[in-house]
Amino acid sequence: MGPRVAWGIASSPAFNSIPFSLPNNHYSQDSYMPQMGSRARWRQSWAPQPLTPLIEGPGPEMQEKGTKKESSWEVIREWFRTQKISPGGSFSQSFYGTIHAKTQDLRLLLGVLGCPLAPIPSAHDPALSIHIKDTPFETSTAKYIIQQYLAATGCLKQQKDTKNMYATGMVKMICCETEISSGKNVKCLGTRSSENGCFVLWQMLPGMWSLELVVGDHKVVAGSNGKTVWRHTPWLGTHAAKGPQRPLRRIIQGLDPKTTASLFTNAQCLGENRIGTVDCFVLKVSADRAAVVERSEGPAEVIRHILYGYFCQKSGLLIYLEDSHLTRVPTQDNDTVFWETTIGSSISDYRDVDGVLIAHQGRSIATVFRFGELSMQHSRTRMEEIWTIDDVMFNVPGLSMDHFIPPADIFNNISSP
């Protein structure tokens, strides 16, 4: 176990220049890596940052440290403002003409695809909460499909309970392409430049997880102690998510069938559809109104967040996942701007890991659509991630709740009266 965990990540090219770090500032390598002995220690230092709510849309913060008092949505608007259409109808080229364009694109991409969350919290035990009797037809059909999904992945016949999980993988992220329209003119900006990277993911039930993702020279760290979800980036600092505690979307992309099933426990079956040539049942679940209101930040109001799951009729496995997130933000010129972020993920290459089928490959395409309530101008930004799983292990010895303690700045803020 020791060498596989240590060198599987540390030897990756993306980690040569950026050391592997812990999900908080209290632990050395010996306590974070179970049964690792007394090898060289890495310690993570967290620069104090003001706590602002985590934004699940694009967040390319370009300010220097110490000047992060501005709202995250103001920064997002500034990112798109650099690509605006001039009054004469011509398109501004200043943004993509600077040397910082690639860095801006990658930060936006990581803000959207790096560590998004699922729309709703997960139930603790999906197998025990699935009952078909005395429920509406659409709901009972969905419960039956989820039961078949659990059986297809091997979760129902598991001899040993899974307490925790470890996974490593590689990613290829393709930077943004933006289509801007003025109502008369349409122009595409940006390039399809790509960056390679890797990630390590730890999970412990119930609801605890830790993710480190390195792409190019950028690093995103996120986690949850079962009560608070947080994220840290060098350009945004540390952020705590608002609203109910929700699982990491990367986990439900075929890595943890039980968590995936728990999200669809109260889903509705919309019928049948095809993904390519594969016939699928389509299930839908959405966050309730109270939850999305709680997630709103200042003037930015979350309108809805919906998740669709496409389950193969033949195999019973989840092969496509799509969620749509809509936010309304007022502007200074009395207009209202809507941001719709859609992420569609193809999930494939299921392999047996200790009796459970785990997806080892996938591709996610995200689209950020910005449009106004009054203005004819709109923009559509497209980004992509291709991911593979290198290693998965269940029930890692020595992994405990202490390894999921948030960074000190968030932890002290939560503990204060």
Tab-separated table of C-alpha atoms in Angstrom:
chain	number	residue	atom	x	y	z
A	1	MET	CA	0.000	0.000	0.000
A	2	GLY	CA	2.722	2.449	1.017
A	3	PRO	CA	4.780	2.562	-2.187
A	4	ARG	CA	1.682	2.508	-4.381
A	5	VAL	CA	0.253	5.606	-2.729
A	6	ALA	CA	3.500	7.531	-2.387
A	7	TRP	CA	5.134	7.037	-5.750
A	8	GLY	CA	2.002	6.685	-7.890
A	9	ILE	CA	1.444	10.442	-7.442
A	10	ALA	CA	4.827	11.808	-6.474
A	11	SER	CA	6.487	10.414	-9.599
A	12	SER	CA	3.930	12.021	-11.912
A	13	PRO	CA	5.406	14.882	-14.016
A	14	ALA	CA	2.720	17.299	-12.836
A	15	PHE	CA	3.812	16.803	-9.244
A	16	ASN	CA	7.556	17.264	-9.828
A	17	SER	CA	7.355	21.018	-9.400
A	18	ILE	CA	4.410	21.120	-6.974
A	19	PRO	CA	4.748	18.942	-3.852
A	20	PHE	CA	1.914	16.742	-2.644
A	21	SER	CA	0.219	18.438	0.287
A	22	LEU	CA	-2.271	17.682	2.996
A	23	PRO	CA	-5.922	18.776	3.262
A	24	ASN	CA	-5.076	20.942	6.280
A	25	ASN	CA	-2.132	22.533	7.987
A	26	HIS	CA	-1.960	20.223	10.982
A	27	TYR	CA	-0.547	16.996	9.578
A	28	SER	CA	2.701	15.718	8.142
A	29	GLN	CA	3.071	13.046	5.487
A	30	ASP	CA	3.331	10.334	8.154
A	31	SER	CA	-0.162	11.011	9.488
A	32	TYR	CA	-1.809	11.660	6.114
A	33	MET	CA	-0.297	8.678	4.268
A	34	PRO	CA	-1.250	5.561	6.245
A	35	GLN	CA	1.641	3.185	7.002
A	36	MET	CA	4.218	5.321	5.205
A	37	GLY	CA	7.021	5.139	7.802
A	38	SER	CA	9.289	8.095	8.514
A	39	ARG	CA	10.120	9.325	5.028
A	40	ALA	CA	10.652	12.932	4.046
A	41	ARG	CA	7.861	15.154	5.341
A	42	TRP	CA	5.835	17.658	3.423
A	43	ARG	CA	3.966	20.435	5.206
A	44	GLN	CA	1.403	22.726	3.699
A	45	SER	CA	1.303	26.396	4.641
A	46	TRP	CA	-1.973	28.204	4.152
A	47	ALA	CA	-1.833	31.959	3.578
A	48	PRO	CA	-4.647	33.724	5.474
A	49	GLN	CA	-7.436	34.571	3.071
A	50	PRO	CA	-10.832	36.194	3.644
A	51	LEU	CA	-13.626	33.624	3.562
A	52	THR	CA	-16.032	34.178	0.710
A	53	PRO	CA	-18.596	31.595	-0.435
A	54	LEU	CA	-17.503	29.076	-3.036
A	55	ILE	CA	-18.905	29.821	-6.485
A	56	GLU	CA	-19.642	26.842	-8.712
A	57	GLY	CA	-19.609	28.870	-11.907
A	58	PRO	CA	-16.492	30.352	-13.468
A	59	GLY	CA	-14.190	32.125	-11.023
A	60	PRO	CA	-11.001	33.426	-12.714
A	61	GLU	CA	-9.795	35.710	-9.925
A	62	MET	CA	-6.762	37.632	-11.169
A	63	GLN	CA	-6.174	39.893	-8.188
A	64	GLU	CA	-2.987	39.798	-6.138
A	65	LYS	CA	-2.926	38.512	-2.564
A	66	GLY	CA	-4.311	40.959	-0.074
A	67	THR	CA	-6.815	42.520	-2.500
A	68	LYS	CA	-9.476	39.815	-2.573
A	69	LYS	CA	-12.281	41.846	-0.988
A	70	GLU	CA	-14.205	42.143	-4.220
A	71	SER	CA	-17.102	39.794	-4.817
A	72	SER	CA	-16.334	36.679	-6.847
A	73	TRP	CA	-19.126	37.532	-9.249
A	74	GLU	CA	-17.521	40.946	-9.910
A	75	VAL	CA	-14.401	39.105	-11.038
A	76	ILE	CA	-16.420	36.818	-13.282
A	77	ARG	CA	-18.089	39.785	-14.917
A	78	GLU	CA	-14.686	41.375	-15.462
A	79	TRP	CA	-13.468	38.220	-17.224
A	80	PHE	CA	-16.276	38.431	-19.747
A	81	ARG	CA	-16.044	42.218	-19.940
A	82	THR	CA	-12.560	41.859	-21.438
A	83	GLN	CA	-14.162	40.022	-24.354
A	84	LYS	CA	-17.078	42.406	-24.853
A	85	ILE	CA	-18.289	43.744	-28.161
A	86	SER	CA	-17.543	47.388	-28.812
A	87	PRO	CA	-20.384	49.828	-29.630
A	88	GLY	CA	-19.420	49.732	-33.309
A	89	GLY	CA	-19.934	45.990	-33.437
A	90	SER	CA	-16.268	44.937	-33.479
A	91	PHE	CA	-14.895	42.430	-31.015
A	92	SER	CA	-12.262	43.299	-28.442
A	93	GLN	CA	-9.063	41.324	-28.956
A	94	SER	CA	-7.177	42.703	-25.955
A	95	PHE	CA	-7.880	39.746	-23.703
A	96	TYR	CA	-6.581	37.042	-26.020
A	97	GLY	CA	-3.820	39.318	-27.222
A	98	THR	CA	-2.098	39.404	-23.825
A	99	ILE	CA	0.434	36.948	-22.497
A	100	HIS	CA	-1.922	36.133	-19.642
A	101	ALA	CA	-4.692	34.738	-21.858
A	102	LYS	CA	-3.724	31.086	-21.415
A	103	THR	CA	-3.487	31.481	-17.644
A	104	GLN	CA	-6.894	33.188	-17.537
A	105	ASP	CA	-8.462	30.385	-19.564
A	106	LEU	CA	-6.962	27.642	-17.433
A	107	ARG	CA	-8.127	29.284	-14.216
A	108	LEU	CA	-11.636	29.617	-15.592
A	109	LEU	CA	-11.544	25.976	-16.674
A	110	LEU	CA	-10.370	24.792	-13.251
A	111	GLY	CA	-13.051	26.936	-11.616
A	112	VAL	CA	-15.761	25.136	-13.569
A	113	LEU	CA	-14.421	21.584	-14.009
A	114	GLY	CA	-11.862	21.295	-11.227
A	115	CYS	CA	-14.063	20.382	-8.267
A	116	PRO	CA	-17.771	21.064	-8.891
A	117	LEU	CA	-20.300	19.684	-6.419
A	118	ALA	CA	-23.404	17.578	-6.978
A	119	PRO	CA	-26.742	19.451	-6.813
A	120	ILE	CA	-28.077	17.736	-3.673
A	121	PRO	CA	-26.802	15.972	-0.547
A	122	SER	CA	-26.448	12.199	-0.640
A	123	ALA	CA	-28.364	9.766	1.551
A	124	HIS	CA	-26.378	7.589	3.940
A	125	ASP	CA	-27.653	4.197	2.737
A	126	PRO	CA	-29.319	4.102	-0.691
A	127	ALA	CA	-29.943	0.350	-0.545
A	128	LEU	CA	-32.109	0.640	2.593
A	129	SER	CA	-34.038	3.701	1.434
A	130	ILE	CA	-35.307	2.271	-1.861
A	131	HIS	CA	-38.925	1.170	-1.490
A	132	ILE	CA	-41.229	0.841	-4.480
A	133	LYS	CA	-44.590	0.450	-2.720
A	134	ASP	CA	-46.936	3.441	-2.318
A	135	THR	CA	-44.919	5.815	-4.485
A	136	PRO	CA	-45.782	7.573	-7.773
A	137	PHE	CA	-45.071	5.626	-10.940
A	138	GLU	CA	-42.225	7.888	-12.094
A	139	THR	CA	-40.545	7.654	-8.683
A	140	SER	CA	-41.037	3.905	-8.254
A	141	THR	CA	-39.622	3.303	-11.736
A	142	ALA	CA	-36.577	5.388	-10.850
A	143	LYS	CA	-36.084	3.427	-7.621
A	144	TYR	CA	-36.215	0.165	-9.539
A	145	ILE	CA	-33.591	1.447	-12.018
A	146	ILE	CA	-31.326	2.484	-9.136
A	147	GLN	CA	-31.748	-0.947	-7.556
A	148	GLN	CA	-30.651	-2.503	-10.835
A	149	TYR	CA	-27.693	-0.106	-10.982
A	150	LEU	CA	-26.545	-1.178	-7.516
A	151	ALA	CA	-26.862	-4.816	-8.545
A	152	ALA	CA	-24.998	-4.257	-11.834
A	153	THR	CA	-22.064	-2.595	-10.082
A	154	GLY	CA	-21.864	-5.362	-7.475
A	155	CYS	CA	-22.779	-3.212	-4.494
A	156	LEU	CA	-25.688	-5.419	-3.383
A	157	LYS	CA	-23.513	-8.529	-3.056
A	158	GLN	CA	-20.545	-6.867	-1.372
A	159	GLN	CA	-19.302	-9.066	1.446
A	160	LYS	CA	-17.356	-6.305	3.203
A	161	ASP	CA	-18.530	-2.784	3.933
A	162	THR	CA	-16.546	-0.021	2.258
A	163	LYS	CA	-15.403	2.516	4.827
A	164	ASN	CA	-13.058	4.595	2.704
A	165	MET	CA	-11.543	4.870	-0.755
A	166	TYR	CA	-8.400	6.141	-2.440
A	167	ALA	CA	-8.054	6.918	-6.156
A	168	THR	CA	-5.501	8.539	-8.428
A	169	GLY	CA	-5.925	9.575	-12.043
A	170	MET	CA	-4.755	11.674	-14.952
A	171	VAL	CA	-6.594	14.527	-16.643
A	172	LYS	CA	-6.265	16.411	-19.894
A	173	MET	CA	-8.009	19.771	-19.836
A	174	ILE	CA	-8.719	21.659	-23.039
A	175	CYS	CA	-8.935	25.398	-22.581
A	176	CYS	CA	-11.779	27.657	-23.478
A	177	GLU	CA	-13.348	28.525	-26.785
A	178	THR	CA	-15.730	31.471	-26.533
A	179	GLU	CA	-18.463	32.378	-28.986
A	180	ILE	CA	-19.700	35.949	-28.631
A	181	SER	CA	-22.795	37.303	-30.363
A	182	SER	CA	-24.072	40.854	-30.621
A	183	GLY	CA	-27.356	39.832	-32.226
A	184	LYS	CA	-25.950	40.511	-35.706
A	185	ASN	CA	-22.333	39.395	-35.543
A	186	VAL	CA	-20.933	36.185	-34.118
A	187	LYS	CA	-17.262	35.556	-33.552
A	188	CYS	CA	-15.239	32.796	-31.931
A	189	LEU	CA	-12.284	33.634	-29.695
A	190	GLY	CA	-9.639	31.536	-28.022
A	191	THR	CA	-7.666	28.444	-28.886
A	192	ARG	CA	-7.949	24.741	-28.092
A	193	SER	CA	-4.715	24.581	-26.155
A	194	SER	CA	-4.583	21.760	-23.618
A	195	GLU	CA	-2.860	21.038	-20.325
A	196	ASN	CA	-2.167	17.682	-18.693
A	197	GLY	CA	-2.407	16.999	-14.997
A	198	CYS	CA	-3.209	14.488	-12.306
A	199	PHE	CA	-5.223	14.170	-9.116
A	200	VAL	CA	-5.458	12.194	-5.904
A	201	LEU	CA	-8.784	11.632	-4.160
A	202	TRP	CA	-9.543	10.311	-0.689
A	203	GLN	CA	-13.034	9.513	0.571
A	204	MET	CA	-14.371	8.338	3.908
A	205	LEU	CA	-17.975	7.712	4.833
A	206	PRO	CA	-20.110	9.496	5.696
A	207	GLY	CA	-19.553	12.558	3.524
A	208	MET	CA	-15.809	13.140	3.978
A	209	TRP	CA	-13.474	13.594	1.017
A	210	SER	CA	-10.266	15.330	-0.022
A	211	LEU	CA	-9.103	16.201	-3.546
A	212	GLU	CA	-5.823	17.549	-4.892
A	213	LEU	CA	-5.747	18.425	-8.588
A	214	VAL	CA	-2.692	19.763	-10.428
A	215	VAL	CA	-2.964	20.955	-14.037
A	216	GLY	CA	-0.067	22.779	-15.647
A	217	ASP	CA	1.354	25.062	-12.974
A	218	HIS	CA	-1.986	25.429	-11.180
A	219	LYS	CA	-3.175	23.497	-8.162
A	220	VAL	CA	-6.666	23.155	-6.694
A	221	VAL	CA	-7.263	21.597	-3.275
A	222	ALA	CA	-10.766	20.872	-1.974
A	223	GLY	CA	-12.361	18.787	0.719
A	224	SER	CA	-15.153	18.103	3.163
A	225	ASN	CA	-15.196	16.934	6.770
A	226	GLY	CA	-18.820	15.820	6.445
A	227	LYS	CA	-20.150	19.199	7.573
A	228	THR	CA	-18.285	21.869	5.625
A	229	VAL	CA	-17.146	21.834	1.985
A	230	TRP	CA	-14.182	24.052	1.121
A	231	ARG	CA	-11.847	24.830	-1.772
A	232	HIS	CA	-8.446	26.495	-2.041
A	233	THR	CA	-6.778	27.958	-5.131
A	234	PRO	CA	-3.713	30.244	-5.234
A	235	TRP	CA	-5.643	32.959	-7.083
A	236	LEU	CA	-8.878	32.848	-5.032
A	237	GLY	CA	-7.644	31.712	-1.647
A	238	THR	CA	-9.819	29.553	0.622
A	239	HIS	CA	-13.592	29.397	0.188
A	240	ALA	CA	-16.364	27.658	2.100
A	241	ALA	CA	-19.408	26.404	0.222
A	242	LYS	CA	-22.808	27.681	1.278
A	243	GLY	CA	-25.892	25.537	1.650
A	244	PRO	CA	-26.253	21.826	2.450
A	245	GLN	CA	-23.167	19.618	2.401
A	246	ARG	CA	-22.954	17.956	-1.018
A	247	PRO	CA	-20.640	15.318	-2.518
A	248	LEU	CA	-17.899	16.030	-5.043
A	249	ARG	CA	-19.141	15.561	-8.596
A	250	ARG	CA	-15.955	13.692	-9.524
A	251	ILE	CA	-16.918	10.987	-7.009
A	252	ILE	CA	-20.286	10.287	-8.640
A	253	GLN	CA	-18.712	9.960	-12.103
A	254	GLY	CA	-18.454	6.190	-11.665
A	255	LEU	CA	-16.030	6.123	-8.709
A	256	ASP	CA	-18.569	5.465	-5.949
A	257	PRO	CA	-21.749	3.699	-7.115
A	258	LYS	CA	-23.392	3.882	-3.683
A	259	THR	CA	-23.006	7.652	-3.435
A	260	THR	CA	-24.245	7.976	-7.021
A	261	ALA	CA	-27.278	5.841	-6.233
A	262	SER	CA	-28.044	7.854	-3.118
A	263	LEU	CA	-28.385	11.040	-5.184
A	264	PHE	CA	-31.087	9.417	-7.326
A	265	THR	CA	-33.006	7.822	-4.452
A	266	ASN	CA	-35.908	10.280	-4.883
A	267	ALA	CA	-35.461	10.858	-8.617
A	268	GLN	CA	-38.090	10.807	-11.323
A	269	CYS	CA	-37.863	8.652	-14.410
A	270	LEU	CA	-38.321	10.824	-17.517
A	271	GLY	CA	-38.488	7.898	-19.915
A	272	GLU	CA	-35.977	6.635	-22.461
A	273	ASN	CA	-33.304	8.293	-24.555
A	274	ARG	CA	-30.192	7.368	-26.483
A	275	ILE	CA	-26.585	8.259	-25.805
A	276	GLY	CA	-24.920	7.498	-29.106
A	277	THR	CA	-26.225	4.042	-29.958
A	278	VAL	CA	-26.992	3.012	-26.370
A	279	ASP	CA	-30.597	2.952	-25.142
A	280	CYS	CA	-30.861	4.478	-21.678
A	281	PHE	CA	-33.326	5.226	-18.931
A	282	VAL	CA	-33.185	8.900	-17.928
A	283	LEU	CA	-33.522	9.895	-14.274
A	284	LYS	CA	-33.845	13.452	-13.026
A	285	VAL	CA	-33.264	14.969	-9.594
A	286	SER	CA	-33.093	18.635	-8.634
A	287	ALA	CA	-32.213	20.722	-5.610
A	288	ASP	CA	-35.247	22.056	-3.746
A	289	ARG	CA	-35.971	25.770	-3.612
A	290	ALA	CA	-34.843	26.247	-0.008
A	291	ALA	CA	-31.463	24.678	-0.757
A	292	VAL	CA	-30.705	26.836	-3.809
A	293	VAL	CA	-31.738	29.999	-1.964
A	294	GLU	CA	-29.327	29.107	0.825
A	295	ARG	CA	-26.530	28.790	-1.755
A	296	SER	CA	-27.071	32.289	-3.169
A	297	GLU	CA	-24.281	34.817	-2.618
A	298	GLY	CA	-25.098	38.508	-2.254
A	299	PRO	CA	-26.772	39.769	-5.441
A	300	ALA	CA	-26.086	36.469	-7.227
A	301	GLU	CA	-29.190	34.293	-6.932
A	302	VAL	CA	-29.129	30.574	-7.703
A	303	ILE	CA	-32.295	29.749	-9.656
A	304	ARG	CA	-32.003	25.985	-10.107
A	305	HIS	CA	-29.604	23.058	-10.165
A	306	ILE	CA	-30.706	19.857	-11.924
A	307	LEU	CA	-28.965	16.500	-12.381
A	308	TYR	CA	-29.753	13.926	-15.087
A	309	GLY	CA	-28.486	10.354	-15.059
A	310	TYR	CA	-28.515	8.081	-18.112
A	311	PHE	CA	-28.504	4.382	-17.174
A	312	CYS	CA	-27.900	1.760	-19.851
A	313	GLN	CA	-30.950	-0.463	-20.332
A	314	LYS	CA	-28.785	-3.465	-21.179
A	315	SER	CA	-26.072	-3.332	-18.513
A	316	GLY	CA	-27.754	-1.205	-15.871
A	317	LEU	CA	-24.634	0.977	-15.564
A	318	LEU	CA	-24.480	4.776	-15.512
A	319	ILE	CA	-22.940	5.908	-18.817
A	320	TYR	CA	-23.764	9.633	-18.925
A	321	LEU	CA	-24.253	12.330	-16.293
A	322	GLU	CA	-25.421	15.881	-16.922
A	323	ASP	CA	-26.165	18.750	-14.583
A	324	SER	CA	-27.385	22.256	-15.276
A	325	HIS	CA	-26.829	25.190	-12.923
A	326	LEU	CA	-28.564	28.561	-13.495
A	327	THR	CA	-27.669	31.764	-11.630
A	328	ARG	CA	-29.106	35.287	-11.978
A	329	VAL	CA	-26.846	38.307	-11.364
A	330	PRO	CA	-28.040	41.956	-11.561
A	331	THR	CA	-25.831	44.468	-13.377
A	332	GLN	CA	-25.093	48.127	-12.768
A	333	ASP	CA	-27.049	49.198	-15.875
A	334	ASN	CA	-30.338	47.761	-14.520
A	335	ASP	CA	-30.095	44.641	-16.647
A	336	THR	CA	-30.056	41.075	-15.389
A	337	VAL	CA	-27.421	38.612	-16.523
A	338	PHE	CA	-28.053	34.872	-16.385
A	339	TRP	CA	-25.252	32.323	-16.143
A	340	GLU	CA	-26.094	28.759	-17.129
A	341	THR	CA	-23.356	26.197	-16.542
A	342	THR	CA	-23.940	22.761	-18.053
A	343	ILE	CA	-21.573	19.829	-17.556
A	344	GLY	CA	-22.085	16.595	-19.477
A	345	SER	CA	-19.895	13.594	-18.610
A	346	SER	CA	-19.519	10.372	-20.592
A	347	ILE	CA	-18.557	7.520	-18.262
A	348	SER	CA	-16.968	4.275	-19.512
A	349	ASP	CA	-14.365	1.536	-19.034
A	350	TYR	CA	-15.906	-0.140	-15.993
A	351	ARG	CA	-13.496	-2.531	-14.258
A	352	ASP	CA	-13.829	-4.811	-11.259
A	353	VAL	CA	-12.149	-3.506	-8.110
A	354	ASP	CA	-12.683	-5.785	-5.096
A	355	GLY	CA	-16.031	-6.937	-6.485
A	356	VAL	CA	-17.328	-3.484	-7.439
A	357	LEU	CA	-17.419	-2.095	-10.986
A	358	ILE	CA	-15.622	1.255	-11.092
A	359	ALA	CA	-15.484	3.546	-14.161
A	360	HIS	CA	-11.863	4.150	-15.218
A	361	GLN	CA	-12.350	6.595	-18.051
A	362	GLY	CA	-14.550	9.513	-19.025
A	363	ARG	CA	-14.923	12.829	-20.752
A	364	SER	CA	-16.651	15.964	-19.471
A	365	ILE	CA	-17.720	18.917	-21.615
A	366	ALA	CA	-18.765	22.107	-19.848
A	367	THR	CA	-20.565	25.052	-21.382
A	368	VAL	CA	-20.962	28.431	-19.673
A	369	PHE	CA	-23.748	30.388	-21.352
A	370	ARG	CA	-24.070	34.063	-20.434
A	371	PHE	CA	-27.108	36.009	-21.606
A	372	GLY	CA	-28.980	39.137	-20.588
A	373	GLU	CA	-32.645	39.694	-19.895
A	374	LEU	CA	-32.731	42.864	-22.032
A	375	SER	CA	-29.535	42.852	-24.071
A	376	MET	CA	-29.181	40.927	-27.345
A	377	GLN	CA	-25.566	40.100	-26.552
A	378	HIS	CA	-24.640	36.672	-25.274
A	379	SER	CA	-21.556	34.524	-25.001
A	380	ARG	CA	-20.971	30.787	-24.836
A	381	THR	CA	-17.713	29.363	-23.484
A	382	ARG	CA	-16.863	25.693	-23.991
A	383	MET	CA	-14.256	23.676	-22.109
A	384	GLU	CA	-13.399	20.009	-21.863
A	385	GLU	CA	-11.764	17.443	-19.585
A	386	ILE	CA	-10.655	13.902	-20.436
A	387	TRP	CA	-9.878	11.774	-17.389
A	388	THR	CA	-8.572	8.296	-16.619
A	389	ILE	CA	-8.241	6.418	-13.332
A	390	ASP	CA	-4.858	4.833	-12.614
A	391	ASP	CA	-5.429	3.284	-9.202
A	392	VAL	CA	-8.334	2.595	-6.848
A	393	MET	CA	-8.197	1.058	-3.395
A	394	PHE	CA	-10.905	0.482	-0.790
A	395	ASN	CA	-10.575	0.373	3.000
A	396	VAL	CA	-7.163	2.028	3.262
A	397	PRO	CA	-5.619	1.100	6.645
A	398	GLY	CA	-5.028	3.998	9.005
A	399	LEU	CA	-7.201	6.580	7.275
A	400	SER	CA	-9.233	8.482	9.885
A	401	MET	CA	-11.474	11.514	10.292
A	402	ASP	CA	-8.442	13.584	11.288
A	403	HIS	CA	-7.214	13.545	7.698
A	404	PHE	CA	-10.252	15.559	6.548
A	405	ILE	CA	-10.009	18.519	8.937
A	406	PRO	CA	-10.406	21.762	6.925
A	407	PRO	CA	-7.620	24.364	6.703
A	408	ALA	CA	-7.063	26.332	9.894
A	409	ASP	CA	-8.669	29.558	8.664
A	410	ILE	CA	-11.969	27.850	7.838
A	411	PHE	CA	-11.830	25.586	10.904
A	412	ASN	CA	-11.307	28.513	13.291
A	413	ASN	CA	-14.113	30.438	11.592
A	414	ILE	CA	-16.502	27.524	12.039
A	415	SER	CA	-15.512	27.012	15.674
A	416	SER	CA	-15.921	30.656	16.658
A	417	PRO	CA	-19.164	31.502	18.521
